[in-house]
Short mmCIF file of C-alpha atoms in Angstrom, two decimals:
data_model
loop_
_atom_site.label_atom_id
_atom_site.label_comp_id
_atom_site.label_asym_id
_atom_site.label_seq_id
_atom_site.Cartn_x
_atom_site.Cartn_y
_atom_site.Cartn_z
CA MET A 26 -146.49 165.83 -22.59
CA LYS A 27 -146.03 162.93 -20.31
CA HIS A 28 -142.34 162.47 -18.50
CA PRO A 29 -141.09 158.36 -18.59
CA VAL A 30 -140.81 156.65 -15.80
CA VAL A 31 -137.24 156.72 -14.23
CA ALA A 32 -136.07 153.81 -11.98
CA THR A 33 -133.46 153.51 -10.72
CA VAL A 34 -130.67 150.87 -10.06
CA ASN A 35 -128.24 150.25 -7.02
CA GLY A 36 -124.78 149.40 -7.26
CA ALA A 37 -125.40 145.68 -6.33
CA GLY A 38 -127.30 146.06 -10.26
CA GLN A 39 -131.13 145.42 -7.94
CA PHE A 40 -134.03 147.52 -8.85
CA ARG A 41 -135.13 149.96 -6.15
CA TYR A 42 -138.50 150.39 -7.17
CA SER A 43 -139.06 151.42 -3.64
CA ASP A 44 -137.05 154.87 -4.07
CA LEU A 45 -138.26 155.75 -6.99
CA VAL A 46 -142.43 155.44 -4.75
CA GLU A 47 -140.62 157.14 -1.98
CA ARG A 48 -138.77 160.34 -3.75
CA GLN A 49 -142.50 160.50 -5.73
CA ALA A 50 -144.20 160.66 -2.88
CA GLU A 51 -141.84 162.92 -1.24
CA ASN A 52 -142.89 165.27 -4.76
CA VAL A 53 -145.98 165.22 -3.85
CA LYS A 54 -145.58 166.33 0.06
CA GLN A 55 -143.40 169.33 -1.13
CA ARG A 56 -146.00 170.37 -3.76
CA ALA A 57 -148.52 169.84 -0.96
CA SER A 58 -146.82 172.05 1.20
CA LEU A 59 -146.13 175.05 -1.00
CA ARG A 60 -149.28 175.29 -1.45
CA ASP A 61 -150.39 175.56 2.11
CA ILE A 62 -148.39 178.27 2.80
CA ALA A 63 -149.00 179.81 -0.88
CA ALA A 64 -152.49 179.85 1.08
CA GLU A 65 -151.47 181.33 4.21
CA THR A 66 -149.29 184.17 3.52
CA GLY A 67 -151.57 184.65 0.19
CA VAL A 68 -148.54 184.94 -3.08
CA SER A 69 -148.21 182.63 -5.69
CA ILE A 70 -146.46 178.93 -4.94
CA ALA A 71 -144.17 179.90 -7.04
CA THR A 72 -143.48 182.39 -5.07
CA VAL A 73 -143.21 180.27 -2.27
CA SER A 74 -140.51 178.19 -3.98
CA ARG A 75 -138.13 181.39 -5.09
CA VAL A 76 -138.22 182.38 -1.70
CA LEU A 77 -137.15 178.84 -0.44
CA ASN A 78 -134.13 178.35 -3.01
CA ASP A 79 -133.43 182.02 -2.41
CA HIS A 80 -133.97 183.60 -5.93
CA VAL A 81 -133.25 187.79 -5.67
CA ASN A 82 -136.96 189.18 -7.29
CA VAL A 83 -138.42 189.04 -4.34
CA ALA A 84 -139.61 191.74 -2.75
CA PRO A 85 -138.28 191.92 1.51
CA ARG A 86 -141.67 192.27 2.92
CA THR A 87 -143.20 189.24 0.56
CA ARG A 88 -139.89 186.73 1.50
CA ASP A 89 -140.20 187.55 5.37
CA LEU A 90 -143.56 186.89 5.25
CA VAL A 91 -143.55 182.86 3.57
CA LEU A 92 -140.29 183.18 5.95
CA GLN A 93 -142.33 183.75 8.47
CA ALA A 94 -145.01 181.37 7.78
CA VAL A 95 -142.29 178.25 7.23
CA GLU A 96 -141.62 179.04 10.53
CA ARG A 97 -144.84 178.20 12.17
CA ARG A 98 -145.58 175.43 10.21
CA ARG A 99 -141.77 174.22 11.00
CA ARG A 100 -142.87 174.39 14.84
CA GLU A 101 -146.48 173.25 14.82
CA THR A 102 -144.78 170.03 12.48
CA PRO A 103 -144.36 167.91 15.52
CA ALA A 104 -140.86 166.00 15.45
CA ARG A 105 -140.40 162.41 13.92
CA THR A 106 -140.76 159.86 17.15
CA ARG A 107 -136.75 157.99 17.04
CA THR A 108 -136.84 154.29 17.30
CA VAL A 109 -135.07 151.69 19.15
CA HIS A 110 -133.64 148.93 17.72
CA LEU A 111 -133.82 146.07 20.63
CA ARG A 112 -131.51 142.65 20.04
CA CYS A 113 -132.00 140.29 22.29
CA PRO A 114 -130.05 136.90 20.66
CA TYR A 115 -132.75 134.05 22.15
CA VAL A 116 -137.23 133.57 22.65
CA LEU A 117 -138.07 136.21 24.73
CA THR A 118 -137.46 133.29 27.92
CA ASP A 119 -138.42 134.07 31.84
CA TYR A 120 -134.65 136.58 31.74
CA PHE A 121 -135.12 138.06 28.64
CA GLY A 122 -138.26 138.53 28.62
CA LEU A 123 -137.93 140.63 32.02
CA ILE A 124 -135.93 142.92 30.43
CA VAL A 125 -137.48 143.22 27.07
CA SER A 126 -140.45 144.11 28.86
CA SER A 127 -139.16 147.10 31.54
CA ILE A 128 -136.92 148.22 28.05
CA ALA A 129 -140.24 148.89 26.38
CA GLU A 130 -142.22 150.29 29.08
CA THR A 131 -139.24 152.79 29.79
CA LEU A 132 -139.09 154.03 26.08
CA LYS A 133 -142.66 154.25 25.70
CA LEU A 134 -142.63 156.86 28.85
CA HIS A 135 -139.16 158.94 26.97
CA GLY A 136 -141.13 158.83 23.61
CA LEU A 137 -139.29 156.44 22.19
CA ARG A 138 -140.70 153.67 19.52
CA LEU A 139 -139.48 150.37 20.03
CA LEU A 140 -138.22 148.16 17.08
CA LEU A 141 -137.24 144.67 18.19
CA ASP A 142 -135.55 141.95 16.88
CA ALA A 143 -135.44 138.14 18.86
CA GLY A 144 -135.17 135.39 18.35
CA GLU A 145 -132.78 133.46 15.99
CA SER A 146 -132.71 136.69 12.96
CA GLY A 147 -131.51 138.13 16.19
CA GLN A 148 -127.97 136.56 16.20
CA HIS A 149 -126.48 136.92 13.00
CA SER A 150 -123.65 139.97 13.23
CA ASP A 151 -124.32 141.53 10.04
CA VAL A 152 -127.83 142.97 12.21
CA LEU A 153 -124.54 145.74 13.48
CA ARG A 154 -123.73 146.35 10.00
CA GLY A 155 -127.13 147.84 8.61
CA LEU A 156 -127.96 149.99 11.83
CA PRO A 157 -126.11 152.91 10.67
CA GLY A 158 -127.53 154.66 7.85
CA GLY A 159 -130.66 152.32 8.42
CA ASP A 160 -134.68 153.36 9.93
CA VAL A 161 -133.01 153.27 13.39
CA ASP A 162 -132.15 155.86 16.14
CA ALA A 163 -130.19 153.97 18.42
CA ALA A 164 -129.96 150.57 20.11
CA ILE A 165 -130.36 148.52 22.85
CA LEU A 166 -128.23 144.78 22.23
CA ILE A 167 -129.21 141.60 24.84
CA LEU A 168 -125.46 139.67 25.24
CA PRO A 169 -124.57 140.19 21.95
CA PRO A 170 -122.83 137.32 20.06
CA GLU A 171 -119.92 140.13 18.20
CA GLU A 172 -116.74 140.25 19.63
CA GLY A 173 -115.63 143.69 21.35
CA ASP A 174 -113.86 145.42 17.65
CA GLU A 175 -117.36 144.96 16.27
CA LEU A 176 -119.15 147.09 18.55
CA VAL A 177 -116.61 149.58 18.79
CA ALA A 178 -116.59 149.63 14.76
CA LEU A 179 -120.42 150.13 15.60
CA SER A 180 -119.40 153.11 17.24
CA ARG A 181 -116.83 154.73 15.73
CA ALA A 182 -119.23 154.79 12.84
CA GLY A 183 -120.97 157.46 15.14
CA PHE A 184 -124.56 155.64 16.15
CA PRO A 185 -125.68 155.32 20.40
CA PHE A 186 -126.09 152.08 21.15
CA VAL A 187 -126.31 150.40 25.12
CA VAL A 188 -125.01 147.14 25.86
CA VAL A 189 -127.08 144.57 28.42
CA ASP A 190 -125.84 141.91 30.05
CA PRO A 191 -122.43 142.04 27.64
CA ARG A 192 -121.36 138.09 26.71
CA THR A 193 -118.13 139.30 27.06
CA PRO A 194 -116.22 142.17 28.60
CA PRO A 195 -116.75 145.40 27.25
CA PRO A 196 -114.36 147.24 25.07
CA PRO A 197 -114.03 150.37 27.36
CA ASP A 198 -115.82 152.86 25.63
CA ILE A 199 -118.95 150.99 25.32
CA ALA A 200 -121.77 152.13 27.22
CA SER A 201 -123.22 148.48 29.48
CA VAL A 202 -125.13 146.65 32.13
CA SER A 203 -125.18 143.91 33.60
CA ALA A 204 -125.41 142.78 36.86
CA ALA A 205 -122.29 142.22 39.44
CA HIS A 206 -122.44 138.20 39.05
CA SER A 207 -118.75 137.10 40.64
CA ALA A 208 -120.48 139.82 44.29
CA GLY A 209 -123.60 137.50 43.54
CA ALA A 210 -121.65 134.20 43.43
CA ARG A 211 -119.74 134.49 46.17
CA ALA A 212 -122.24 135.23 48.51
CA VAL A 213 -124.25 131.92 47.50
CA ALA A 214 -120.86 130.17 47.79
CA ASP A 215 -120.92 132.07 51.37
CA HIS A 216 -124.10 130.45 52.88
CA LEU A 217 -122.80 127.01 51.74
CA ILE A 218 -120.14 127.30 53.09
CA GLY A 219 -122.17 128.80 56.51
CA LEU A 220 -124.44 125.53 56.60
CA GLY A 221 -121.64 123.79 56.79
CA HIS A 222 -120.67 122.20 52.75
CA ARG A 223 -117.12 121.96 51.80
CA ASP A 224 -117.68 119.50 49.25
CA ILE A 225 -119.13 122.23 47.06
CA ALA A 226 -119.63 121.28 43.37
CA VAL A 227 -120.48 123.71 40.26
CA ILE A 228 -122.67 124.02 37.41
CA ALA A 229 -121.04 126.98 35.89
CA GLY A 230 -122.16 128.71 32.38
CA PRO A 231 -120.72 128.48 28.61
CA GLU A 232 -116.91 129.06 28.56
CA GLU A 233 -116.43 131.63 26.93
CA TRP A 234 -119.69 134.12 28.92
CA LEU A 235 -118.32 137.38 30.89
CA ALA A 236 -121.41 135.96 33.13
CA GLY A 237 -119.96 132.33 33.42
CA ASP A 238 -116.12 132.94 34.20
CA ALA A 239 -117.70 136.09 36.57
CA ARG A 240 -120.14 133.93 38.75
CA LEU A 241 -116.83 130.12 38.56
CA ALA A 242 -114.22 132.95 39.64
CA GLY A 243 -116.71 134.01 42.83
CA HIS A 244 -118.08 130.71 43.39
CA ARG A 245 -113.80 129.77 43.77
CA ALA A 246 -112.98 133.26 46.44
CA ALA A 247 -115.16 132.28 48.71
CA LEU A 248 -114.55 128.74 48.81
CA ALA A 249 -110.45 129.47 48.43
CA LYS A 250 -111.43 132.02 51.35
CA ALA A 251 -112.48 129.11 53.68
CA GLY A 252 -109.69 126.98 52.88
CA VAL A 253 -111.47 124.89 50.38
CA LEU A 254 -109.99 124.16 46.78
CA LEU A 255 -112.79 123.75 44.25
CA THR A 256 -111.26 120.93 41.84
CA PRO A 257 -112.06 120.35 37.99
CA ASP A 258 -113.68 117.04 38.62
CA ARG A 259 -116.74 119.07 40.32
CA VAL A 260 -116.66 121.95 37.89
CA ARG A 261 -119.04 121.39 34.33
CA HIS A 262 -119.80 124.10 31.74
CA VAL A 263 -123.53 123.88 29.81
CA GLU A 264 -125.62 125.76 28.25
CA PRO A 265 -127.81 127.53 30.34
CA THR A 266 -130.79 124.57 29.81
CA THR A 267 -132.77 122.16 32.30
CA ALA A 268 -131.78 119.33 29.68
CA GLN A 269 -127.97 119.82 30.37
CA GLY A 270 -128.34 120.64 34.07
CA ARG A 271 -130.22 117.44 34.31
CA SER A 272 -127.07 115.81 32.77
CA ALA A 273 -123.93 117.36 34.55
CA ALA A 274 -125.79 117.11 37.46
CA GLY A 275 -125.93 113.19 36.98
CA GLU A 276 -122.41 113.65 36.32
CA LEU A 277 -121.26 114.65 39.48
CA LEU A 278 -123.80 112.84 41.61
CA GLY A 279 -121.95 109.70 40.10
CA LEU A 280 -118.45 110.52 41.35
CA GLY A 281 -117.93 109.60 44.68
CA PRO A 282 -117.42 110.54 46.99
CA ARG A 283 -120.84 112.60 46.12
CA PRO A 284 -120.78 116.98 47.00
CA THR A 285 -122.80 117.49 49.24
CA ALA A 286 -124.00 120.23 47.36
CA ILE A 287 -124.03 122.19 43.99
CA VAL A 288 -124.38 125.75 42.53
CA CYS A 289 -125.79 126.27 39.92
CA PHE A 290 -125.39 128.76 36.55
CA ASN A 291 -129.18 129.67 36.85
CA ASP A 292 -132.66 128.28 37.73
CA LYS A 293 -132.96 125.95 34.86
CA VAL A 294 -130.03 124.51 35.15
CA ALA A 295 -130.44 124.42 39.26
CA VAL A 296 -134.59 122.86 38.06
CA GLY A 297 -132.29 120.11 36.53
CA THR A 298 -130.04 119.92 39.51
CA VAL A 299 -132.63 118.85 41.33
CA GLN A 300 -134.55 116.52 38.87
CA ALA A 301 -130.80 114.82 38.88
CA ALA A 302 -131.20 113.87 42.54
CA ARG A 303 -134.67 112.70 42.69
CA GLU A 304 -133.57 110.23 39.60
CA ARG A 305 -131.04 108.97 42.00
CA GLY A 306 -133.09 108.62 44.83
CA LEU A 307 -131.28 111.07 46.74
CA ARG A 308 -133.61 114.11 48.32
CA VAL A 309 -133.55 118.30 47.68
CA PRO A 310 -132.61 120.11 50.44
CA ASP A 311 -131.82 116.81 53.26
CA ASP A 312 -129.65 114.38 50.81
CA LEU A 313 -128.00 117.60 48.28
CA SER A 314 -128.12 120.70 49.02
CA VAL A 315 -128.93 123.16 45.73
CA ALA A 316 -128.49 126.70 44.40
CA GLY A 317 -129.92 128.61 41.19
CA PHE A 318 -129.23 131.42 39.34
CA ASP A 319 -131.23 134.57 38.28
CA ASP A 320 -134.69 134.93 40.58
CA ILE A 321 -137.36 133.74 37.87
CA ASP A 322 -140.77 132.45 38.65
CA LEU A 323 -139.65 129.49 38.31
CA ALA A 324 -137.15 129.44 40.94
CA GLU A 325 -140.91 129.90 43.69
CA ALA A 326 -142.55 127.30 41.45
CA THR A 327 -140.64 124.20 41.41
CA TYR A 328 -140.17 122.39 44.42
CA PRO A 329 -138.97 123.03 46.72
CA ARG A 330 -138.19 126.45 45.88
CA LEU A 331 -134.74 127.45 45.39
CA THR A 332 -131.88 129.37 47.18
CA THR A 333 -131.05 131.27 44.46
CA VAL A 334 -129.79 134.86 43.68
CA ARG A 335 -131.71 138.02 42.49
CA GLN A 336 -130.45 139.35 39.49
CA PRO A 337 -132.18 142.96 38.90
CA LEU A 338 -133.34 142.20 35.97
CA GLN A 339 -136.38 144.92 35.65
CA GLU A 340 -133.58 147.73 37.06
CA MET A 341 -130.94 146.42 33.79
CA GLY A 342 -133.69 147.40 31.18
CA ARG A 343 -134.01 150.75 33.04
CA MET A 344 -130.59 151.67 33.42
CA ALA A 345 -129.86 150.42 30.33
CA VAL A 346 -132.77 153.47 28.46
CA THR A 347 -131.60 155.71 30.88
CA GLN A 348 -127.83 155.13 29.59
CA LEU A 349 -129.06 155.54 25.98
CA MET A 350 -131.28 158.80 26.80
CA ARG A 351 -128.29 159.98 27.43
CA VAL A 352 -125.87 159.25 24.78
CA LEU A 353 -129.10 160.28 21.56
CA ASP A 354 -128.71 163.68 23.93
CA GLY A 355 -124.88 163.68 23.46
CA HIS A 356 -124.02 163.65 27.07
CA GLN A 357 -121.20 161.20 28.34
CA PRO A 358 -123.04 158.88 30.26
CA GLU A 359 -121.76 159.31 34.01
CA ALA A 360 -120.28 155.68 34.26
CA LEU A 361 -119.78 153.18 31.17
CA HIS A 362 -120.04 150.36 32.90
CA ILE A 363 -122.71 149.79 35.09
CA GLU A 364 -123.03 146.90 37.42
CA LEU A 365 -126.74 147.11 39.49
CA ALA A 366 -126.82 144.59 43.01
CA THR A 367 -127.88 140.78 42.89
CA THR A 368 -129.19 139.68 45.42
CA LEU A 369 -129.17 136.13 47.80
CA VAL A 370 -132.87 134.81 48.07
CA VAL A 371 -132.76 131.29 50.56
CA ARG A 372 -135.37 129.75 50.06
CA ASP A 373 -135.75 125.88 51.34
CA SER A 374 -133.50 124.22 48.43
CA THR A 375 -130.08 124.18 51.11
CA ALA A 376 -129.40 122.91 54.37
CA ALA A 377 -126.53 121.95 56.42
CA PRO A 378 -125.22 118.81 54.81
CA ARG A 379 -126.26 115.22 56.38
CA VAL A 380 -123.79 114.14 59.18
CA GLY A 381 -122.22 110.71 58.75
#
């Protein structure tokens, strides 16, 4: 007699044919496994089934024979490859692309598989709620848009993850990797001050970003140490794009007196600033010094080549995987919040201010 096909319906009243198929496939694999063990030990499939279900009516010698075969097969079966969900909420630009490629290469070295979620789909916060109990074993979250309490909830669910370049200050018990934003900002401001600049404007990043706040604080600290007050009219907050950099620089260059140097949130904003200077007949660095942050390929490809701050983007990716491996192996990371050192790179876009 044929048994009827039974479909399942989930709590939302939706037919889950995939559940049925998965169970049928699992049953097929189980029968095949029983058949293999029976063939190896010379007993019937029914006997193998009784041993595995711990029935008492099996001779001790036969039971030992079957259990030894099961253990051998268990050792010979390769472990399931663990999968890491990598979420990057922006299109893979030079900046994020370097981090992502480094993470991918390092995961491969550890024998882990990568599931990449990039672009618009990576910006939805409901992604986090589906991670525990899903098809992935861990996650690396780049610049996550969620608030700290959502990250804490994910951690309390027992799901292992690491944050790279956190958008907001990470909760104390969440592992994170970032660059030393404030120290890098101080270094580039000190460089401009050392050249003799005192009227320095800042095109900062979004006000809600941790990196934007940290870099602006670094600029302020360096200027204050030199006895220079960074006034509100000398600061603009922008999204980190060339177009917004050009627009903000245009506003700053229209001030009187005009700043002699502009330090920018990133290299793209700096390129926009150079464009705005040219549109007004100003030469960089003769009439205006411009500095960026990140040291992506664009910094050397533009003219003049940008003075900037190098972030260790590839090292950030490698360190994130190192942190994650410790969590996956059941160990506490040696340091939960890691800041990697930045490097000032002096090129052609900065010079001493013109006298007179």
